[in-house]
Short mmCIF file of C-alpha atoms in Angstrom, two decimals:
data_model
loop_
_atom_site.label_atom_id
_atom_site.label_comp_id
_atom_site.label_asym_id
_atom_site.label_seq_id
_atom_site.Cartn_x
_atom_site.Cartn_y
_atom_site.Cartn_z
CA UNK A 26 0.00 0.00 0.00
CA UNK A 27 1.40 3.36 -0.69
CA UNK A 28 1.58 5.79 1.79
CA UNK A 29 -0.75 8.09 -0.19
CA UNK A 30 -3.31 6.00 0.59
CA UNK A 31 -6.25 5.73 2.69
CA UNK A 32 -6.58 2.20 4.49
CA UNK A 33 -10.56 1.02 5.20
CA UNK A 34 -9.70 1.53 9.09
CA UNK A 35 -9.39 5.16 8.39
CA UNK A 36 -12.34 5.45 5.85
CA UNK A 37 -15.80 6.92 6.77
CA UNK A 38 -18.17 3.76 7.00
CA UNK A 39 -21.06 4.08 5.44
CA UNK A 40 -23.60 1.45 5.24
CA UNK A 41 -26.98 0.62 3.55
CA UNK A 42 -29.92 -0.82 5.47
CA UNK A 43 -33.37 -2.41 5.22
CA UNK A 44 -35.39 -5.18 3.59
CA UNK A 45 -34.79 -6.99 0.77
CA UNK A 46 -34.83 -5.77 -2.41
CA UNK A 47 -35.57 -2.44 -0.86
CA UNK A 48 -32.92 -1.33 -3.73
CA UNK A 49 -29.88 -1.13 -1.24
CA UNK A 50 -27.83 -2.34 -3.78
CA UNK A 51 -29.26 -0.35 -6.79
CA UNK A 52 -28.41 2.54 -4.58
CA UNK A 53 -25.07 1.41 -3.60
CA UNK A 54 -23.88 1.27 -7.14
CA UNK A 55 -25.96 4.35 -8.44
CA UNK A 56 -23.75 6.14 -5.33
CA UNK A 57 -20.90 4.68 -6.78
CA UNK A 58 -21.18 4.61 -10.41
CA UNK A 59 -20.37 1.70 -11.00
CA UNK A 60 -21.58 -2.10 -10.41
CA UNK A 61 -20.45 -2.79 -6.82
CA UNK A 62 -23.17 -4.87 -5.35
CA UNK A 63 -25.59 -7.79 -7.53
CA UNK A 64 -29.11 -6.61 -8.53
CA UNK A 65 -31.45 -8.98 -9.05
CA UNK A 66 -35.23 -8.90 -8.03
CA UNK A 67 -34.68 -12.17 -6.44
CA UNK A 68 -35.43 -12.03 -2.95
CA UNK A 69 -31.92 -12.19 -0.20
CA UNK A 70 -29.61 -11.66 -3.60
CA UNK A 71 -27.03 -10.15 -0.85
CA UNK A 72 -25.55 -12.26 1.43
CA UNK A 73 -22.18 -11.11 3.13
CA UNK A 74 -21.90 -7.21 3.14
CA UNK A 75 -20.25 -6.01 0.43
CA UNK A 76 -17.46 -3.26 0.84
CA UNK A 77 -16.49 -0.72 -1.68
CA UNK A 78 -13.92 1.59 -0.71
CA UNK A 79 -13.90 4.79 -3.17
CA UNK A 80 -13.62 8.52 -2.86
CA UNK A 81 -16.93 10.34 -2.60
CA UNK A 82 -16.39 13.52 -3.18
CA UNK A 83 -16.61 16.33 -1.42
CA UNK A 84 -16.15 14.50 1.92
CA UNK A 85 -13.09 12.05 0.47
CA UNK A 86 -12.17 8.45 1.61
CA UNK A 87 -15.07 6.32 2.52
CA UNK A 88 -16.19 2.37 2.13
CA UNK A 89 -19.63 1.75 1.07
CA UNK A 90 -21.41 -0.93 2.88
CA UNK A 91 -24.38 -2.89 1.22
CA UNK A 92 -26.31 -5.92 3.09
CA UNK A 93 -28.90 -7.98 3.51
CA UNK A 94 -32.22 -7.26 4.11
CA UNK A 95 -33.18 -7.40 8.01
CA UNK A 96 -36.16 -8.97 7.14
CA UNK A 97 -34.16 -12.05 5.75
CA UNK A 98 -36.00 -15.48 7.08
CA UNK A 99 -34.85 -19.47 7.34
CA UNK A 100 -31.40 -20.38 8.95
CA UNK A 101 -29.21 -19.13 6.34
CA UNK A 102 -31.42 -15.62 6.96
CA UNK A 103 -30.88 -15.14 10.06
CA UNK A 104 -27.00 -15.92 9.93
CA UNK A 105 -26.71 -12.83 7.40
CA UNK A 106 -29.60 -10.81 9.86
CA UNK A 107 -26.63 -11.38 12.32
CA UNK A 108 -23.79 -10.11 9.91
CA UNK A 109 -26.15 -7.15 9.17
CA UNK A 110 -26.23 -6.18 12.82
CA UNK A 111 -22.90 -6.43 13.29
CA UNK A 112 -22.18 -3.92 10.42
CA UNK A 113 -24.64 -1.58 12.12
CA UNK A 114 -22.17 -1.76 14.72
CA UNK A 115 -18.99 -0.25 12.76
CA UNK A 116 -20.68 2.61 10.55
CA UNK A 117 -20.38 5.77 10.77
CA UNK A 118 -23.37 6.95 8.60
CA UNK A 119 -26.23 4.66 8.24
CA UNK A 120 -28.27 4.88 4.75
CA UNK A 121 -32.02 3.52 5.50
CA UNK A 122 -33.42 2.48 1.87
CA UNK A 123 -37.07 1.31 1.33
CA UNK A 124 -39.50 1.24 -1.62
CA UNK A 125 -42.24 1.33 0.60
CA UNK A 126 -44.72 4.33 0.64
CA UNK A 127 -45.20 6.62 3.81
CA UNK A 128 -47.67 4.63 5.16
CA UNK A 129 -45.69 1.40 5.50
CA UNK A 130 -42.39 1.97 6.56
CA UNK A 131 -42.99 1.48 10.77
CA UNK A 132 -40.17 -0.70 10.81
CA UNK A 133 -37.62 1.55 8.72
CA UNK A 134 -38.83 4.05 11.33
CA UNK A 135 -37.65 2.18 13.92
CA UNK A 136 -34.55 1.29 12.92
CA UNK A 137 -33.95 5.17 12.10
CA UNK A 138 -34.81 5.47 15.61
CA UNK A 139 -32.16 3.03 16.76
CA UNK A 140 -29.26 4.95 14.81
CA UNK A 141 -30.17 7.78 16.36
CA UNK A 142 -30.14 6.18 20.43
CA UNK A 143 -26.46 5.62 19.09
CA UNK A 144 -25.75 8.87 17.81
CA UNK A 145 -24.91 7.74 14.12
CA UNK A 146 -26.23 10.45 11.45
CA UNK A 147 -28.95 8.46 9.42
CA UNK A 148 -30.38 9.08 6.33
CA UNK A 149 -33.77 7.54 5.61
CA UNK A 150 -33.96 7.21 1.27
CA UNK A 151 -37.36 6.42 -0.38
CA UNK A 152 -36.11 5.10 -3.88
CA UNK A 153 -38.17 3.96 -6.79
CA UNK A 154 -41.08 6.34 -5.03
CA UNK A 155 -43.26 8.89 -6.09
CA UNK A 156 -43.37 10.47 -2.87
CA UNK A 157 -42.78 14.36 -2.55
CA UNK A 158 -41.49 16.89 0.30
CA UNK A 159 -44.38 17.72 0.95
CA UNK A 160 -45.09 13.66 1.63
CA UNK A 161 -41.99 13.16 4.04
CA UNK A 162 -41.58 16.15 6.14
CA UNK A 163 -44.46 14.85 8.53
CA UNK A 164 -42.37 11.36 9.28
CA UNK A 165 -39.72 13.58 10.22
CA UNK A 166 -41.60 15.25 12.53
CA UNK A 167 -43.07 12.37 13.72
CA UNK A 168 -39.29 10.32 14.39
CA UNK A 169 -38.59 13.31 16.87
CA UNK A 170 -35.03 12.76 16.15
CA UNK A 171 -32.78 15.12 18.63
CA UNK A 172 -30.70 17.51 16.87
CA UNK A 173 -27.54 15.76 18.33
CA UNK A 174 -28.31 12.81 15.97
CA UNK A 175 -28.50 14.66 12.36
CA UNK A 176 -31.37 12.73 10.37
CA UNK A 177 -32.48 13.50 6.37
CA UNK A 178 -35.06 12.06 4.66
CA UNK A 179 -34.77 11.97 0.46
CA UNK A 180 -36.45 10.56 -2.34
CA UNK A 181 -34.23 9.22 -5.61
CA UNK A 182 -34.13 7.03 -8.08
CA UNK A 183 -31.73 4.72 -8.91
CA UNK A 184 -32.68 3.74 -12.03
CA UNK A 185 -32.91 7.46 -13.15
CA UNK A 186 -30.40 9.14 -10.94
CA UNK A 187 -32.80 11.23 -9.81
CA UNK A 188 -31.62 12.81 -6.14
CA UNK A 189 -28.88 10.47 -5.95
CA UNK A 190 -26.58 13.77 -6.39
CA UNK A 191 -28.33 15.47 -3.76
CA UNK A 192 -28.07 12.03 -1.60
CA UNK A 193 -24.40 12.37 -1.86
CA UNK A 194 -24.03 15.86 -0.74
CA UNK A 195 -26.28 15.05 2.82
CA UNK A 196 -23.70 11.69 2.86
CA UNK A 197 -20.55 13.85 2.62
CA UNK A 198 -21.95 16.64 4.97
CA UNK A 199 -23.09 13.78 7.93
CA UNK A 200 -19.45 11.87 6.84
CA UNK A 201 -17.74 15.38 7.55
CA UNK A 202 -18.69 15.34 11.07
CA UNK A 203 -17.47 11.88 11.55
CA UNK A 204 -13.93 12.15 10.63
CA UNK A 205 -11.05 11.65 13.36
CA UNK A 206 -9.62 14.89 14.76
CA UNK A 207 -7.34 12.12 16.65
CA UNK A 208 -3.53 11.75 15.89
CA UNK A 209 -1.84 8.80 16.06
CA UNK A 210 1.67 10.79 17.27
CA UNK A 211 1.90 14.19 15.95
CA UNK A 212 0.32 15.31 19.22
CA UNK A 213 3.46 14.17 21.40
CA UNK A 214 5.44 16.16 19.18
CA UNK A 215 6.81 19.47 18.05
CA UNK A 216 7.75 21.05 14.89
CA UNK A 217 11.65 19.78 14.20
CA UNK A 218 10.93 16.66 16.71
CA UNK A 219 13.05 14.00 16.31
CA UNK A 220 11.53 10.39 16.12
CA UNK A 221 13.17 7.26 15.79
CA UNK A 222 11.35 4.30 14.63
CA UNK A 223 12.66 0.88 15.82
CA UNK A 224 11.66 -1.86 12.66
CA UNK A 225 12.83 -5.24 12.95
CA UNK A 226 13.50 -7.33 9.54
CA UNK A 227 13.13 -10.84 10.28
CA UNK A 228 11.30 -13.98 8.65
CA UNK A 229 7.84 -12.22 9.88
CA UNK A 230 8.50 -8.87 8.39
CA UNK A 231 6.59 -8.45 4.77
CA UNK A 232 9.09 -8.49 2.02
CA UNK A 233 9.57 -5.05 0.22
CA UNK A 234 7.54 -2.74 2.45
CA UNK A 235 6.88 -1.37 5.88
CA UNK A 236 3.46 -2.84 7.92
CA UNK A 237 0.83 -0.33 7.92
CA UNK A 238 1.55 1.10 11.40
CA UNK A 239 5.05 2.18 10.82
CA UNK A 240 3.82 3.63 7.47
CA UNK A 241 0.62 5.78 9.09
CA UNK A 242 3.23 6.90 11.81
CA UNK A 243 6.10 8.27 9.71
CA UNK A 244 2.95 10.10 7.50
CA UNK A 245 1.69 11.55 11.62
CA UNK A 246 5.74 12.46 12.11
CA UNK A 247 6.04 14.72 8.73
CA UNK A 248 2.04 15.63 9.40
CA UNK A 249 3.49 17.16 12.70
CA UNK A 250 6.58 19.09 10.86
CA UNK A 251 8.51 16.09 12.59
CA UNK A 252 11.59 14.23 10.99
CA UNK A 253 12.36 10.59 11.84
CA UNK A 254 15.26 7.85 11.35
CA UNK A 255 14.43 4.50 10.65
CA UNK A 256 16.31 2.05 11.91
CA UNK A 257 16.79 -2.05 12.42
CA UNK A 258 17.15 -3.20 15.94
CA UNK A 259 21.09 -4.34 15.14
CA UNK A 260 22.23 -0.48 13.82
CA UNK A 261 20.04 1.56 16.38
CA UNK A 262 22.82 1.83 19.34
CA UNK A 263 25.23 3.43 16.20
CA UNK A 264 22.10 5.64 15.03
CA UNK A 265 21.54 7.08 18.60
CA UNK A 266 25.66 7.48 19.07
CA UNK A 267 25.64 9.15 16.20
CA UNK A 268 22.97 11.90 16.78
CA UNK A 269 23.87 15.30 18.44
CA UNK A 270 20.74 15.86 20.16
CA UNK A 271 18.60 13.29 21.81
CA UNK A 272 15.25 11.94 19.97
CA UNK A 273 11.97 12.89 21.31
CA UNK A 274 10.81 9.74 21.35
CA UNK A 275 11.74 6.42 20.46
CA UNK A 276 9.59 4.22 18.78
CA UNK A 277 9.67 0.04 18.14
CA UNK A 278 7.89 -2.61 17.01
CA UNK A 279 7.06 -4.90 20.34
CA UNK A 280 8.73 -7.81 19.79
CA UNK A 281 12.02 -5.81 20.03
CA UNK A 282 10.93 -4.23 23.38
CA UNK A 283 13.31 -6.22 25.25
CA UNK A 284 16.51 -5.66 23.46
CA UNK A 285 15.50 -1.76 22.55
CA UNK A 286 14.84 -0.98 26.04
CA UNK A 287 18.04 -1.75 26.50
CA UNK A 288 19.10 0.48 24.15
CA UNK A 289 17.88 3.39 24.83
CA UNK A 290 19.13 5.49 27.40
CA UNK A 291 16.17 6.21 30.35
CA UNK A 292 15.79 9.76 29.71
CA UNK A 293 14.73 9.00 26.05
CA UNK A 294 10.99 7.99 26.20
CA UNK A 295 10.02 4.80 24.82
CA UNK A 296 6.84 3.00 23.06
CA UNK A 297 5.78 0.78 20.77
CA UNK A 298 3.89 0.99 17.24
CA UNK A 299 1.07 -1.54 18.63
CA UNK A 300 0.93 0.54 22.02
CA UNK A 301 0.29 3.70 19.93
CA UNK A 302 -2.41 1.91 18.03
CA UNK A 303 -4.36 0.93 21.50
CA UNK A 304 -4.14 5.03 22.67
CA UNK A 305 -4.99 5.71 19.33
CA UNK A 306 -8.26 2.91 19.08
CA UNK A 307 -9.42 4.11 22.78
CA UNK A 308 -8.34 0.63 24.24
CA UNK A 309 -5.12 2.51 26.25
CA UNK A 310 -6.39 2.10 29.58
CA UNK A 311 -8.47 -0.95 29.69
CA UNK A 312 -5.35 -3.18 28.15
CA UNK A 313 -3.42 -1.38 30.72
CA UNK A 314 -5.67 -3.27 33.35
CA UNK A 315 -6.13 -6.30 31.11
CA UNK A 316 -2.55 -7.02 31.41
CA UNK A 317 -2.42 -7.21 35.05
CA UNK A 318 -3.79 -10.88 34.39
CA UNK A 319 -0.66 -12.21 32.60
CA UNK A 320 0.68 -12.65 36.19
CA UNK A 321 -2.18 -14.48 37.29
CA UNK A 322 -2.29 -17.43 34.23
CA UNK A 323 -2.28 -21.29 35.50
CA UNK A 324 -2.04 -24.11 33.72
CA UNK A 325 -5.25 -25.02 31.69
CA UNK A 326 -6.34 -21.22 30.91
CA UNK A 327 -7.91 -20.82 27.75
CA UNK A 328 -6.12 -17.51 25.93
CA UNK A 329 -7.63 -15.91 22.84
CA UNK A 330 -4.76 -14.03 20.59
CA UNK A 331 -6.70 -12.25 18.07
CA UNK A 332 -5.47 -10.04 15.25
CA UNK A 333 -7.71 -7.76 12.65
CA UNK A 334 -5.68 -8.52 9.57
CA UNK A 335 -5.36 -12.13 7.86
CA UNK A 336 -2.07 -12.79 6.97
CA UNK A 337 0.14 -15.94 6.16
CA UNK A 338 1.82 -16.94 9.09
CA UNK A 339 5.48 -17.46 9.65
CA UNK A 340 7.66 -19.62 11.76
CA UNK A 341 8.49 -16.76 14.23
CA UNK A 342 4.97 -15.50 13.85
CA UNK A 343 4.41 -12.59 16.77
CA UNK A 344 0.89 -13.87 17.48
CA UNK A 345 1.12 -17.34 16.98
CA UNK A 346 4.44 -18.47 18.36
CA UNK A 347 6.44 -15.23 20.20
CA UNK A 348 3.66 -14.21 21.85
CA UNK A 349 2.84 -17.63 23.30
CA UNK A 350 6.20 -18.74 24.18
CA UNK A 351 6.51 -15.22 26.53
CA UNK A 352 3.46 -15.96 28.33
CA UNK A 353 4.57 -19.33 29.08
CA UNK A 354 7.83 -18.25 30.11
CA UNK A 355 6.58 -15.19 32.02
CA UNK A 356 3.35 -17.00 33.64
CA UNK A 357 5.59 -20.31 34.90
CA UNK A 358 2.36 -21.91 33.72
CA UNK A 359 1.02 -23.69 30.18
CA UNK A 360 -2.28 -22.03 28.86
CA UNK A 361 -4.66 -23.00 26.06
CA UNK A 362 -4.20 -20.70 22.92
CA UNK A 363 -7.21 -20.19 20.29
CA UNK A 364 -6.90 -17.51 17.55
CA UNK A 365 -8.44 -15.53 15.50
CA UNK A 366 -8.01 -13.24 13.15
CA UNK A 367 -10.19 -10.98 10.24
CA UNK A 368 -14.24 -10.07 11.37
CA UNK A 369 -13.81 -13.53 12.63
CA UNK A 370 -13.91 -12.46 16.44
CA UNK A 371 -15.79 -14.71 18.70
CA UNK A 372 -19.28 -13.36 20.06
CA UNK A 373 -18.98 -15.63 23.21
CA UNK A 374 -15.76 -14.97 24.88
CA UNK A 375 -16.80 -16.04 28.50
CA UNK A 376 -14.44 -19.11 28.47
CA UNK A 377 -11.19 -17.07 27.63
CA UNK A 378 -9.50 -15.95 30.63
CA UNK A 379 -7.36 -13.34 28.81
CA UNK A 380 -8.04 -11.84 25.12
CA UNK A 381 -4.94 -10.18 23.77
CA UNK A 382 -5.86 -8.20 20.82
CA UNK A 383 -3.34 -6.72 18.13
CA UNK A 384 -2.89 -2.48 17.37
CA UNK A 385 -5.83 -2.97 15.38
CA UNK A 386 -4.31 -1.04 12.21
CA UNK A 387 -7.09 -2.63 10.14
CA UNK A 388 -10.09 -2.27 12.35
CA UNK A 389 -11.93 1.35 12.99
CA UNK A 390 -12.53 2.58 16.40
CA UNK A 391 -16.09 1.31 16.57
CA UNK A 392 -15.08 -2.29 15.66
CA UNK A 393 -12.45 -2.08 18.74
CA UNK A 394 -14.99 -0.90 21.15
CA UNK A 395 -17.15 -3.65 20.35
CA UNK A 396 -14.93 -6.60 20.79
CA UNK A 397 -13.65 -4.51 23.86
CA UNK A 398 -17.13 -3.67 25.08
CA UNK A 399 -17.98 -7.56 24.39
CA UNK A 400 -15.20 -8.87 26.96
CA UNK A 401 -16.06 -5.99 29.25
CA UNK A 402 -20.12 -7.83 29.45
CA UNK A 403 -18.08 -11.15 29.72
CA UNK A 404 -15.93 -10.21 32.62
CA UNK A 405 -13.11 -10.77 30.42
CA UNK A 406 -10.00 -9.20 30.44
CA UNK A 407 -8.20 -7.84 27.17
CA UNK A 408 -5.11 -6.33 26.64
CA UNK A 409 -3.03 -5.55 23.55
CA UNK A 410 0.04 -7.15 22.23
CA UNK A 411 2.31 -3.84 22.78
CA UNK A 412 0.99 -3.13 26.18
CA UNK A 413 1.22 -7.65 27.26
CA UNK A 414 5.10 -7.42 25.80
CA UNK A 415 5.78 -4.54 27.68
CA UNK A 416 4.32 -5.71 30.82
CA UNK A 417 6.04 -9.35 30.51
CA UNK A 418 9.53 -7.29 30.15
CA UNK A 419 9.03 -4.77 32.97
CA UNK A 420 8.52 -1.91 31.24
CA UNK A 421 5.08 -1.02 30.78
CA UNK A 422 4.84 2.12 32.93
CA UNK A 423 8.29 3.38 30.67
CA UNK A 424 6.44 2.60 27.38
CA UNK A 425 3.17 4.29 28.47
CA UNK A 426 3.86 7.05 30.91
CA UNK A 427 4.55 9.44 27.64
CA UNK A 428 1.24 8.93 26.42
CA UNK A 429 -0.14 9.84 30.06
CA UNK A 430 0.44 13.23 29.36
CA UNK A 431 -2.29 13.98 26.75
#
């Protein structure tokens, strides 16, 4: 991925609602101009959501959302129901569509009203209708939608492209008041800040390229009128012996936390890339507590490591095999390791006495507070790999106590 890009994480979500063949999908692609999502006037044609991440312009980076009608029935039906909800869960602008007329949309009412108990801007669309302003504005009225929850009703057409324009514009004004004002380092810094960034190449490290973290922070470090070195483990004692004033901060990937620590001199403030991500996801302070179990692990505790990216794994996989050999080795004790990684995040995590979840790059904030809030109803634990390494080598409150400060 080039740096000039925009990863899905980072995108305003925007996703499509209602029954089925409500023309969520005719929408979706009349949005996007192009075919992203299968018409058909077969009933449940959608199945899994389907992303699209494009520019909508004039808000800028988003992913389009389409799924399947909430109405779906039969077992298969209610599995994509569930995947539905759980969508609802992650957007940042919900799109209602229905063909219905005025009269018969009590249930898209509803679930207008349940966007709006969560404070996501909603946007109820009447498409392939005949219905006029003069038709909708009592609904509004009726919703009683607080102000703090902005709400539009529009007719289009997909077929025509009628209002669709005019769809966009309310899209990219809600989207506008979505986006992140949250950095993921430039706020620890000053113009002409020194950063060094710690990167390890080993037999896990992706051949030809950075991992997204260390790419999004050097982008934060020049966004902040920063500069930053980039070093391997091996060369950094030379890089910092060779520098005539101290770096601001110091930053490595967690699986060198042991031998950078080391390293780098106690005055020089220290984190990690996956520690960053956790401030920078709102999970700081709750994997700060979470970790406080790693002491407490006895033989026969059931561990879930799960990470938000799929990837092929390695022989010195972090997740799979480092992380897992330091808890045994820190705990005295031999756990039982699941894993997951992708959307595929267990709903029921009451047998897990510990989740350790990655930085997240991949995931948006509202994903990460649901599998956080999820544990939190569980009476589960969860930490995150950065903060669990850095506790496990002694040096959490080092690695963190920078970050206390904003």
């Amino acid at each position: 991925m080039g740096l000039n890009e925009t990863i899905s994480a980072e995108r305003v979500q925007i996703g499509f609602f209602g029954k089925r063949n409500a023309g969520k999908s005719s929408v979706v692609n009349a949005i996007a101009g192009q075919e992203v999502a299968l018409v058909s006037d077969t009933l449940g044609t959608t199945t899994d959501p389907v992303r699209k991440a494009m520019e909508l312009l004039p808000l800028g980076p988003v992913v389009l959302i389409d799924t399947a009608g909430l109405d779906d029935e039969g077992e298969l039906g209610l599995q994509r129901v569930r995947k539905t909800k759980r969508v609802m869960e992650q957007i940042d602008v919900a799109i209602v569509v229905t063909d219905s007329v005025a009269s018969d949309v009590a249930d898209e009412l509803e679930l207008c009203r349940e966007f709006a108990s969560k404070k996501i801007p909603c946007i109820l669309v009447f498409n392939k209708s005949d219905l006029q302003i003069k038709d909708i504005e009592p609904i509004k009225e009726a919703l009683q939608i607080k102000d703090d929850a902005p709400f539009e009703i529009i007719c289009v057409s997909a077929a025509t492209g009628e209002g669709i324009n005019a769809l966009k514009e309310i899209i990219a004004a809600f989207g506008t008041k979505c986006e992140q004002a949250k950095r993921l380092v430039a706020d620890l810094l000053e113009p002409g800040d020194h950063v060094v960034l710690v990167v390890p190449i080993d037999e896990s490290a992706p051949k030809g390229r950075l991992i997204l973290p260390q790419q999004q922070t050097i982008r934060d470090v020049l966004d902040a009128g920063a500069y930053c070195s980039v070093v391997k483990p091996e060369d950094l004692p030379g890089a910092l012996g060779g520098m005539k004033k101290e770096p601001r901060l110091v930053i490595t990937d967690s699986q060198a936390f042991h031998e950078v620590n080391a390293m780098v001199p106690p005055q020089i403030p220290l984190t990690s890339f996956s520690i960053l991500m956790a401030r920078y996801k709102g999970t700081l302070y709750p994997a700060m507590e979470g970790a406080d179990v790693l002491a407490k692990i006895q033989d026969g505790d059931r561990i879930l490591i799960s990470e938000g990216c799929t990837h092929h794994r390695q022989c010195g996989d972090i997740g799979t095999v480092k992380l897992p050999n330091l808890i045994r080795k820190f705990s005295g004790s031999k756990p039982k390791f699941d894993f997951s990684s992708g959307m595929d995040f267990p709903e029921d995590v009451s047998r897990y006495r510990l989740v350790i979840h990655c930085g997240a790059c991949t995931l948006n904030e509202k994903e990460m507070a649901r599998r956080s809030q999820l544990c939190k109803e569980q009476n589960v634990p969860m930490t995150n790999f950065g903060i669990a390494i850095a506790k496990m080598n002694g040096i959490l409150e080092r690695s963190t106590c920078v970050l206390m400060k904003k």
